[in-house]
């Protein structure tokens, strides 16, 4: 709620007890702030005779006290930070400072990554806060994937949270030719936070920094390092462990970027404006739908839908794999309800041809998404031996009949 909104609402209810109490409090604050402690006697009962009297002082202090700082996703995130005031040993702080200098030396990289975070930051921060986790956890995708939900590593990790295939499978993230739950931001975020909490509770007595290390290197590696440290008389917290190089840098990187975001002006970084509310809405669907069809129904660009739904590998949603479609938050709620409740009817009214004539630039993935069919079915129906060698003018059957 903005300062202007609060002021209007208070003016509309000026006769309430609340407004009276606030004015009295402001008046008392104003009187206390004047120089001296003037107390008018009977001969000077007219307060205006006081050299310290300021007729509009209490109104000024009243509105000044109510003035609110503008809220955005960054200020919400900062409010949820829990690690910024924790004192670190000198050698641990030096590891963090090294990465602060690294990041601040290339502020354009921070800007590029935080721009990429725009659709996701507010929602992820909300999910982290609802679990009571430190807000710094919302910045793990900065370290893992540079906030690119389609990111893939050479080792096979994928998505905003960079899940390896085996880990994703163990956490119930569906993977098939049409859908990869590791790339689905909503699904993978829930899995990542579950995983961090589960490891912290199971192995580390709730210590999230140790869980973060295990997220990166595996619990077995961290547990061995912890036992070794404890055998040397140390407590075995994250900063004392001897771990693989990447894992040694993992928490310092996270702490460093959180430190910069906590006070970007100090480090010469300009962060993009991100609204404090999530940038997307979720629609539950029981019928298949392609992004092309959803785009037409919602009057939203197909590229915007594709950006919000990177887990849909072939550009279509199949409820057997995923039931949630993300759409831009500004889409009219009545239109969303129509999509959710009447998808099958709307799609049935679409005239789908029985064949497709290949045009220059076509490929099987695009054709499958356009007509909401499976790419492998297209190959089978048309006995295609070289999917990469489609020719303009070639006719493809869009059904097995």
CSV table of C-alpha atoms in Angstrom, one decimal:
chain,number,residue,atom,x,y,z
A,1,UNK,CA,0.0,0.0,0.0
A,2,UNK,CA,1.4,3.4,-1.0
A,3,UNK,CA,1.8,6.5,1.1
A,4,UNK,CA,-0.8,8.2,-1.1
A,5,UNK,CA,-3.3,5.4,-0.6
A,6,UNK,CA,-2.9,5.4,3.2
A,7,UNK,CA,-3.3,9.2,3.3
A,8,UNK,CA,-6.5,9.0,1.3
A,9,UNK,CA,-8.0,6.3,3.4
A,10,UNK,CA,-7.1,8.1,6.6
A,11,UNK,CA,-8.7,11.3,5.4
A,12,UNK,CA,-11.9,9.4,4.5
A,13,UNK,CA,-12.1,8.1,8.1
A,14,UNK,CA,-10.9,11.2,9.9
A,15,UNK,CA,-13.5,10.8,12.6
A,16,UNK,CA,-12.2,7.4,13.7
A,17,UNK,CA,-10.4,6.6,16.9
A,18,UNK,CA,-7.4,5.7,14.9
A,19,UNK,CA,-7.0,9.1,13.3
A,20,UNK,CA,-7.5,10.9,16.6
A,21,UNK,CA,-4.8,8.7,18.2
A,22,UNK,CA,-2.4,9.3,15.4
A,23,UNK,CA,-2.9,13.0,15.5
A,24,UNK,CA,-2.4,13.1,19.2
A,25,UNK,CA,0.7,11.1,19.0
A,26,UNK,CA,2.1,13.3,16.3
A,27,UNK,CA,1.2,16.4,18.3
A,28,UNK,CA,3.0,15.0,21.3
A,29,UNK,CA,6.0,14.2,19.1
A,30,UNK,CA,6.0,17.8,17.7
A,31,UNK,CA,5.9,19.3,21.2
A,32,UNK,CA,8.7,17.2,22.4
A,33,UNK,CA,10.8,18.1,19.4
A,34,UNK,CA,10.6,21.9,19.9
A,35,UNK,CA,13.6,23.6,21.5
A,36,UNK,CA,13.2,24.2,25.2
A,37,UNK,CA,10.3,22.9,27.3
A,38,UNK,CA,7.9,25.8,27.1
A,39,UNK,CA,4.9,25.4,29.4
A,40,UNK,CA,2.4,28.2,29.1
A,41,UNK,CA,1.1,29.7,32.4
A,42,UNK,CA,-2.2,31.4,33.0
A,43,UNK,CA,-0.9,34.7,31.8
A,44,UNK,CA,0.1,33.1,28.5
A,45,UNK,CA,-2.7,30.6,27.9
A,46,UNK,CA,-2.7,31.5,24.2
A,47,UNK,CA,-0.3,29.0,22.8
A,48,UNK,CA,0.4,31.1,19.7
A,49,UNK,CA,2.2,33.5,22.0
A,50,UNK,CA,5.0,30.9,22.4
A,51,UNK,CA,8.1,31.6,20.4
A,52,UNK,CA,8.3,27.8,19.8
A,53,UNK,CA,4.7,27.4,18.6
A,54,UNK,CA,4.4,26.0,15.0
A,55,UNK,CA,0.8,25.7,14.0
A,56,UNK,CA,1.4,23.0,11.3
A,57,UNK,CA,4.1,21.1,13.2
A,58,UNK,CA,1.9,18.2,14.3
A,59,UNK,CA,0.4,17.8,10.8
A,60,UNK,CA,3.9,17.8,9.3
A,61,UNK,CA,5.2,15.2,11.8
A,62,UNK,CA,2.0,13.1,11.3
A,63,UNK,CA,2.4,12.7,7.5
A,64,UNK,CA,6.2,12.4,7.9
A,65,UNK,CA,5.8,9.5,10.3
A,66,UNK,CA,3.4,7.8,7.9
A,67,UNK,CA,5.5,8.1,4.8
A,68,UNK,CA,6.4,4.7,3.5
A,69,UNK,CA,9.4,3.5,1.5
A,70,UNK,CA,8.5,2.3,-2.0
A,71,UNK,CA,8.4,-1.4,-2.1
A,72,UNK,CA,9.8,-3.6,-4.8
A,73,UNK,CA,11.0,-7.2,-5.1
A,74,UNK,CA,14.5,-6.2,-3.9
A,75,UNK,CA,13.3,-4.5,-0.7
A,76,UNK,CA,11.1,-7.5,0.0
A,77,UNK,CA,14.1,-9.8,-0.5
A,78,UNK,CA,16.3,-7.7,1.7
A,79,UNK,CA,13.7,-7.8,4.5
A,80,UNK,CA,13.9,-11.6,4.4
A,81,UNK,CA,17.7,-11.8,4.6
A,82,UNK,CA,18.9,-13.5,7.8
A,83,UNK,CA,22.6,-13.9,7.3
A,84,UNK,CA,23.7,-10.3,6.7
A,85,UNK,CA,24.4,-9.5,10.3
A,86,UNK,CA,26.1,-12.7,11.2
A,87,UNK,CA,29.8,-12.2,12.0
A,88,UNK,CA,32.2,-14.5,10.2
A,89,UNK,CA,35.8,-15.4,11.2
A,90,UNK,CA,38.4,-13.3,9.4
A,91,UNK,CA,39.4,-16.1,7.0
A,92,UNK,CA,35.8,-16.9,6.2
A,93,UNK,CA,35.0,-13.2,5.6
A,94,UNK,CA,38.0,-13.0,3.3
A,95,UNK,CA,36.5,-15.7,1.1
A,96,UNK,CA,33.3,-13.7,0.9
A,97,UNK,CA,35.1,-10.5,0.2
A,98,UNK,CA,37.0,-12.1,-2.7
A,99,UNK,CA,33.7,-12.8,-4.4
A,100,UNK,CA,32.3,-9.4,-3.6
A,101,UNK,CA,35.3,-7.9,-5.5
A,102,UNK,CA,34.8,-10.3,-8.3
A,103,UNK,CA,31.2,-9.4,-8.8
A,104,UNK,CA,31.6,-5.7,-8.4
A,105,UNK,CA,34.4,-5.7,-10.9
A,106,UNK,CA,31.8,-6.6,-13.6
A,107,UNK,CA,28.6,-4.8,-12.6
A,108,UNK,CA,27.2,-5.4,-16.1
A,109,UNK,CA,27.1,-9.1,-15.4
A,110,UNK,CA,25.1,-8.6,-12.2
A,111,UNK,CA,22.7,-6.4,-14.2
A,112,UNK,CA,22.3,-9.0,-16.9
A,113,UNK,CA,21.6,-11.8,-14.4
A,114,UNK,CA,19.2,-9.7,-12.3
A,115,UNK,CA,17.3,-8.7,-15.5
A,116,UNK,CA,17.0,-12.4,-16.2
A,117,UNK,CA,15.6,-12.9,-12.7
A,118,UNK,CA,12.7,-10.4,-13.4
A,119,UNK,CA,9.9,-13.0,-14.0
A,120,UNK,CA,11.0,-15.2,-11.1
A,121,UNK,CA,12.5,-13.2,-8.2
A,122,UNK,CA,9.3,-12.0,-6.4
A,123,UNK,CA,7.7,-15.5,-6.6
A,124,UNK,CA,10.8,-17.4,-5.4
A,125,UNK,CA,11.3,-14.9,-2.6
A,126,UNK,CA,7.7,-15.5,-1.6
A,127,UNK,CA,8.2,-19.3,-1.5
A,128,UNK,CA,11.3,-19.0,0.5
A,129,UNK,CA,9.7,-16.6,3.0
A,130,UNK,CA,6.7,-18.8,3.5
A,131,UNK,CA,8.9,-21.6,4.7
A,132,UNK,CA,10.8,-19.3,7.1
A,133,UNK,CA,14.0,-19.8,5.3
A,134,UNK,CA,16.7,-17.1,4.9
A,135,UNK,CA,16.0,-14.8,2.0
A,136,UNK,CA,19.5,-15.5,0.7
A,137,UNK,CA,18.3,-18.9,-0.4
A,138,UNK,CA,16.3,-17.1,-3.1
A,139,UNK,CA,19.6,-16.2,-4.7
A,140,UNK,CA,20.8,-19.7,-5.3
A,141,UNK,CA,19.7,-19.5,-9.0
A,142,UNK,CA,22.1,-16.6,-9.3
A,143,UNK,CA,25.0,-18.9,-8.4
A,144,UNK,CA,23.6,-22.0,-10.1
A,145,UNK,CA,22.3,-20.9,-13.4
A,146,UNK,CA,22.6,-17.1,-13.6
A,147,UNK,CA,18.8,-17.2,-13.3
A,148,UNK,CA,18.4,-18.9,-16.7
A,149,UNK,CA,15.6,-21.6,-16.4
A,150,UNK,CA,16.8,-23.2,-19.6
A,151,UNK,CA,20.4,-23.5,-18.5
A,152,UNK,CA,22.2,-26.9,-19.0
A,153,UNK,CA,25.6,-27.8,-17.8
A,154,UNK,CA,28.1,-30.0,-19.5
A,155,UNK,CA,27.6,-32.5,-16.7
A,156,UNK,CA,23.9,-32.8,-17.4
A,157,UNK,CA,22.4,-30.5,-14.7
A,158,UNK,CA,19.5,-28.4,-15.9
A,159,UNK,CA,17.2,-25.6,-15.0
A,160,UNK,CA,17.2,-22.7,-12.6
A,161,UNK,CA,18.3,-24.9,-9.7
A,162,UNK,CA,20.6,-27.1,-11.8
A,163,UNK,CA,19.3,-30.5,-10.9
A,164,UNK,CA,21.2,-33.6,-12.2
A,165,UNK,CA,18.9,-36.2,-13.8
A,166,UNK,CA,19.3,-38.7,-11.0
A,167,UNK,CA,18.5,-36.1,-8.3
A,168,UNK,CA,15.6,-34.8,-10.2
A,169,UNK,CA,14.2,-38.3,-10.6
A,170,UNK,CA,14.6,-39.0,-6.9
A,171,UNK,CA,12.7,-35.8,-6.1
A,172,UNK,CA,9.8,-36.7,-8.5
A,173,UNK,CA,10.7,-34.2,-11.3
A,174,UNK,CA,9.1,-35.8,-14.4
A,175,UNK,CA,11.3,-36.1,-17.5
A,176,UNK,CA,10.2,-37.3,-20.9
A,177,UNK,CA,10.3,-36.2,-24.5
A,178,UNK,CA,7.7,-33.5,-24.0
A,179,UNK,CA,8.4,-32.2,-20.6
A,180,UNK,CA,11.3,-31.7,-18.2
A,181,UNK,CA,10.3,-30.8,-14.6
A,182,UNK,CA,13.9,-29.6,-13.9
A,183,UNK,CA,13.2,-26.7,-16.3
A,184,UNK,CA,9.7,-26.0,-14.8
A,185,UNK,CA,10.4,-23.1,-12.4
A,186,UNK,CA,7.4,-23.8,-10.1
A,187,UNK,CA,8.0,-27.5,-9.8
A,188,UNK,CA,11.8,-27.3,-9.5
A,189,UNK,CA,11.7,-24.5,-7.0
A,190,UNK,CA,9.5,-26.6,-4.7
A,191,UNK,CA,11.8,-29.6,-5.1
A,192,UNK,CA,14.9,-27.5,-4.4
A,193,UNK,CA,13.5,-26.0,-1.2
A,194,UNK,CA,12.3,-29.5,-0.1
A,195,UNK,CA,15.7,-30.9,-0.8
A,196,UNK,CA,17.5,-28.2,1.2
A,197,UNK,CA,15.2,-28.6,4.2
A,198,UNK,CA,15.3,-32.3,4.1
A,199,UNK,CA,19.1,-32.5,4.1
A,200,UNK,CA,19.4,-29.9,6.8
A,201,UNK,CA,17.0,-31.8,9.0
A,202,UNK,CA,18.4,-35.2,8.3
A,203,UNK,CA,22.1,-34.7,8.4
A,204,UNK,CA,23.0,-31.2,9.8
A,205,UNK,CA,20.6,-30.4,12.7
A,206,UNK,CA,19.0,-27.7,10.6
A,207,UNK,CA,22.3,-26.1,9.4
A,208,UNK,CA,21.4,-24.7,6.0
A,209,UNK,CA,24.9,-23.8,5.0
A,210,UNK,CA,26.0,-27.4,5.4
A,211,UNK,CA,22.9,-28.4,3.4
A,212,UNK,CA,23.9,-25.9,0.7
A,213,UNK,CA,27.3,-27.6,0.5
A,214,UNK,CA,25.6,-31.0,0.2
A,215,UNK,CA,23.3,-29.5,-2.5
A,216,UNK,CA,26.5,-28.8,-4.5
A,217,UNK,CA,28.8,-31.7,-3.6
A,218,UNK,CA,26.5,-34.4,-2.2
A,219,UNK,CA,25.8,-35.3,1.4
A,220,UNK,CA,28.4,-38.1,1.4
A,221,UNK,CA,31.2,-35.6,0.5
A,222,UNK,CA,30.1,-33.1,3.1
A,223,UNK,CA,29.6,-35.7,5.8
A,224,UNK,CA,33.1,-37.1,5.4
A,225,UNK,CA,34.6,-33.6,5.5
A,226,UNK,CA,32.6,-32.9,8.6
A,227,UNK,CA,33.8,-36.0,10.4
A,228,UNK,CA,37.4,-35.2,9.5
A,229,UNK,CA,37.0,-31.7,10.9
A,230,UNK,CA,35.4,-32.9,14.1
A,231,UNK,CA,38.2,-35.4,14.5
A,232,UNK,CA,40.6,-32.5,14.5
A,233,UNK,CA,38.7,-30.9,17.4
A,234,UNK,CA,36.7,-28.4,15.2
A,235,UNK,CA,32.9,-27.9,15.4
A,236,UNK,CA,32.4,-29.0,11.8
A,237,UNK,CA,30.5,-26.0,10.5
A,238,UNK,CA,30.7,-25.1,6.8
A,239,UNK,CA,33.5,-22.6,7.1
A,240,UNK,CA,35.8,-25.2,8.8
A,241,UNK,CA,35.4,-27.9,6.2
A,242,UNK,CA,37.9,-29.0,3.5
A,243,UNK,CA,35.7,-29.5,0.5
A,244,UNK,CA,36.0,-29.6,-3.3
A,245,UNK,CA,37.0,-26.2,-4.7
A,246,UNK,CA,33.6,-25.4,-6.2
A,247,UNK,CA,31.9,-26.3,-2.9
A,248,UNK,CA,34.4,-24.2,-1.0
A,249,UNK,CA,33.3,-21.2,-3.1
A,250,UNK,CA,29.5,-22.0,-3.1
A,251,UNK,CA,28.4,-20.3,0.1
A,252,UNK,CA,30.9,-17.4,-0.2
A,253,UNK,CA,29.4,-16.6,-3.7
A,254,UNK,CA,25.9,-16.7,-2.3
A,255,UNK,CA,26.9,-14.5,0.7
A,256,UNK,CA,28.7,-12.1,-1.7
A,257,UNK,CA,25.9,-11.5,-4.1
A,258,UNK,CA,23.4,-11.1,-1.1
A,259,UNK,CA,25.8,-8.5,0.4
A,260,UNK,CA,25.8,-6.5,-2.9
A,261,UNK,CA,22.0,-6.7,-3.3
A,262,UNK,CA,21.6,-5.7,0.4
A,263,UNK,CA,23.3,-2.4,-0.4
A,264,UNK,CA,23.7,-2.0,-4.2
A,265,UNK,CA,24.6,1.7,-4.1
A,266,UNK,CA,27.7,1.0,-1.9
A,267,UNK,CA,29.0,-1.4,-4.6
A,268,UNK,CA,28.0,0.7,-7.6
A,269,UNK,CA,25.4,-1.7,-8.9
A,270,UNK,CA,22.0,-0.6,-10.5
A,271,UNK,CA,19.3,-3.2,-10.0
A,272,UNK,CA,16.4,-3.4,-12.4
A,273,UNK,CA,12.9,-2.5,-11.2
A,274,UNK,CA,11.0,-5.6,-10.3
A,275,UNK,CA,7.4,-5.5,-9.0
A,276,UNK,CA,7.0,-7.0,-5.5
A,277,UNK,CA,4.1,-9.3,-6.7
A,278,UNK,CA,4.7,-12.4,-8.8
A,279,UNK,CA,4.9,-11.8,-12.5
A,280,UNK,CA,2.8,-14.7,-13.5
A,281,UNK,CA,-0.5,-16.5,-12.7
A,282,UNK,CA,-0.9,-20.3,-12.7
A,283,UNK,CA,-3.7,-22.0,-14.7
A,284,UNK,CA,-4.6,-25.7,-14.0
A,285,UNK,CA,-5.5,-27.5,-17.2
A,286,UNK,CA,-7.0,-31.0,-17.6
A,287,UNK,CA,-6.8,-31.0,-21.4
A,288,UNK,CA,-3.7,-30.8,-23.7
A,289,UNK,CA,-3.0,-27.4,-25.1
A,290,UNK,CA,-0.2,-26.0,-27.3
A,291,UNK,CA,1.4,-22.6,-26.6
A,292,UNK,CA,0.2,-21.6,-30.0
A,293,UNK,CA,-3.4,-22.3,-29.1
A,294,UNK,CA,-3.0,-20.8,-25.6
A,295,UNK,CA,-1.5,-17.7,-27.2
A,296,UNK,CA,-4.6,-17.3,-29.4
A,297,UNK,CA,-7.1,-17.9,-26.6
A,298,UNK,CA,-5.3,-15.5,-24.1
A,299,UNK,CA,-4.2,-12.9,-26.7
A,300,UNK,CA,-0.7,-13.2,-25.3
A,301,UNK,CA,2.5,-13.6,-27.4
A,302,UNK,CA,3.7,-17.2,-27.8
A,303,UNK,CA,7.2,-16.1,-26.9
A,304,UNK,CA,6.0,-14.8,-23.5
A,305,UNK,CA,4.3,-18.1,-22.8
A,306,UNK,CA,7.4,-20.0,-23.9
A,307,UNK,CA,9.6,-17.9,-21.6
A,308,UNK,CA,7.3,-18.7,-18.6
A,309,UNK,CA,7.0,-22.4,-19.4
A,310,UNK,CA,10.5,-23.6,-20.4
A,311,UNK,CA,9.7,-27.2,-19.1
A,312,UNK,CA,7.4,-27.7,-22.1
A,313,UNK,CA,10.0,-29.0,-24.5
A,314,UNK,CA,7.8,-29.3,-27.6
A,315,UNK,CA,5.7,-26.2,-27.0
A,316,UNK,CA,2.7,-28.0,-25.7
A,317,UNK,CA,1.3,-29.0,-22.3
A,318,UNK,CA,0.2,-32.6,-21.7
A,319,UNK,CA,-1.7,-33.1,-18.4
A,320,UNK,CA,-0.1,-36.6,-18.1
A,321,UNK,CA,3.2,-34.8,-17.4
A,322,UNK,CA,2.3,-31.3,-16.2
A,323,UNK,CA,-1.0,-29.7,-15.4
A,324,UNK,CA,0.0,-26.1,-14.7
A,325,UNK,CA,0.5,-23.4,-17.4
A,326,UNK,CA,2.1,-20.1,-16.3
A,327,UNK,CA,0.7,-17.0,-18.0
A,328,UNK,CA,1.6,-13.3,-17.6
A,329,UNK,CA,0.0,-11.9,-14.4
A,330,UNK,CA,-1.9,-9.2,-16.3
A,331,UNK,CA,-4.0,-11.6,-18.3
A,332,UNK,CA,-7.7,-11.1,-17.4
A,333,UNK,CA,-9.0,-13.5,-14.8
A,334,UNK,CA,-12.1,-14.2,-16.7
A,335,UNK,CA,-10.1,-15.2,-19.7
A,336,UNK,CA,-8.0,-17.5,-17.5
A,337,UNK,CA,-11.1,-19.1,-16.1
A,338,UNK,CA,-12.3,-19.7,-19.7
A,339,UNK,CA,-9.0,-21.3,-20.6
A,340,UNK,CA,-9.1,-23.5,-17.5
A,341,UNK,CA,-12.7,-24.6,-17.8
A,342,UNK,CA,-13.3,-24.7,-21.5
A,343,UNK,CA,-10.0,-25.7,-23.0
A,344,UNK,CA,-11.4,-28.8,-24.6
A,345,UNK,CA,-14.4,-27.0,-26.1
A,346,UNK,CA,-12.2,-24.2,-27.4
A,347,UNK,CA,-9.7,-26.6,-28.9
A,348,UNK,CA,-12.4,-28.7,-30.5
A,349,UNK,CA,-13.7,-25.6,-32.4
A,350,UNK,CA,-10.3,-25.1,-33.9
A,351,UNK,CA,-10.1,-26.4,-37.5
A,352,UNK,CA,-7.1,-28.7,-37.5
A,353,UNK,CA,-6.0,-29.8,-41.0
A,354,UNK,CA,-5.1,-33.4,-41.7
A,355,UNK,CA,-1.8,-32.6,-43.4
A,356,UNK,CA,0.9,-30.0,-43.2
A,357,UNK,CA,2.9,-28.7,-46.1
A,358,UNK,CA,6.5,-28.1,-45.0
A,359,UNK,CA,7.7,-24.5,-45.4
A,360,UNK,CA,11.2,-23.1,-45.3
A,361,UNK,CA,12.4,-22.9,-41.7
A,362,UNK,CA,10.0,-25.7,-40.5
A,363,UNK,CA,11.3,-28.5,-38.3
A,364,UNK,CA,9.5,-31.3,-36.6
A,365,UNK,CA,9.5,-29.7,-33.2
A,366,UNK,CA,7.8,-26.6,-34.5
A,367,UNK,CA,5.3,-28.6,-36.5
A,368,UNK,CA,4.4,-30.8,-33.5
A,369,UNK,CA,3.9,-27.8,-31.3
A,370,UNK,CA,1.8,-26.0,-33.8
A,371,UNK,CA,-0.7,-28.9,-34.1
A,372,UNK,CA,-0.4,-30.2,-30.6
A,373,UNK,CA,0.9,-33.6,-31.6
A,374,UNK,CA,3.8,-35.7,-30.5
A,375,UNK,CA,7.0,-35.3,-32.5
A,376,UNK,CA,7.7,-39.1,-32.4
A,377,UNK,CA,4.2,-39.7,-33.7
A,378,UNK,CA,4.9,-37.4,-36.6
A,379,UNK,CA,8.0,-39.4,-37.4
A,380,UNK,CA,6.1,-42.7,-37.2
A,381,UNK,CA,3.1,-41.6,-39.1
A,382,UNK,CA,5.2,-40.3,-42.0
A,383,UNK,CA,8.0,-43.0,-41.9
A,384,UNK,CA,10.6,-40.2,-41.6
A,385,UNK,CA,14.1,-41.6,-41.5
A,386,UNK,CA,16.0,-38.3,-41.3
A,387,UNK,CA,14.0,-35.8,-39.2
A,388,UNK,CA,16.6,-33.1,-39.8
A,389,UNK,CA,16.1,-33.3,-43.6
A,390,UNK,CA,12.6,-32.0,-44.1
A,391,UNK,CA,12.1,-30.4,-47.5
A,392,UNK,CA,9.9,-27.4,-48.4
A,393,UNK,CA,6.7,-28.6,-50.1
A,394,UNK,CA,6.8,-32.0,-48.4
A,395,UNK,CA,3.4,-33.1,-47.1
A,396,UNK,CA,3.2,-34.6,-43.6
A,397,UNK,CA,0.2,-36.5,-42.2
A,398,UNK,CA,-1.0,-35.1,-38.9
A,399,UNK,CA,-2.7,-38.3,-37.7
A,400,UNK,CA,-2.1,-42.0,-37.9
A,401,UNK,CA,-5.1,-42.5,-40.2
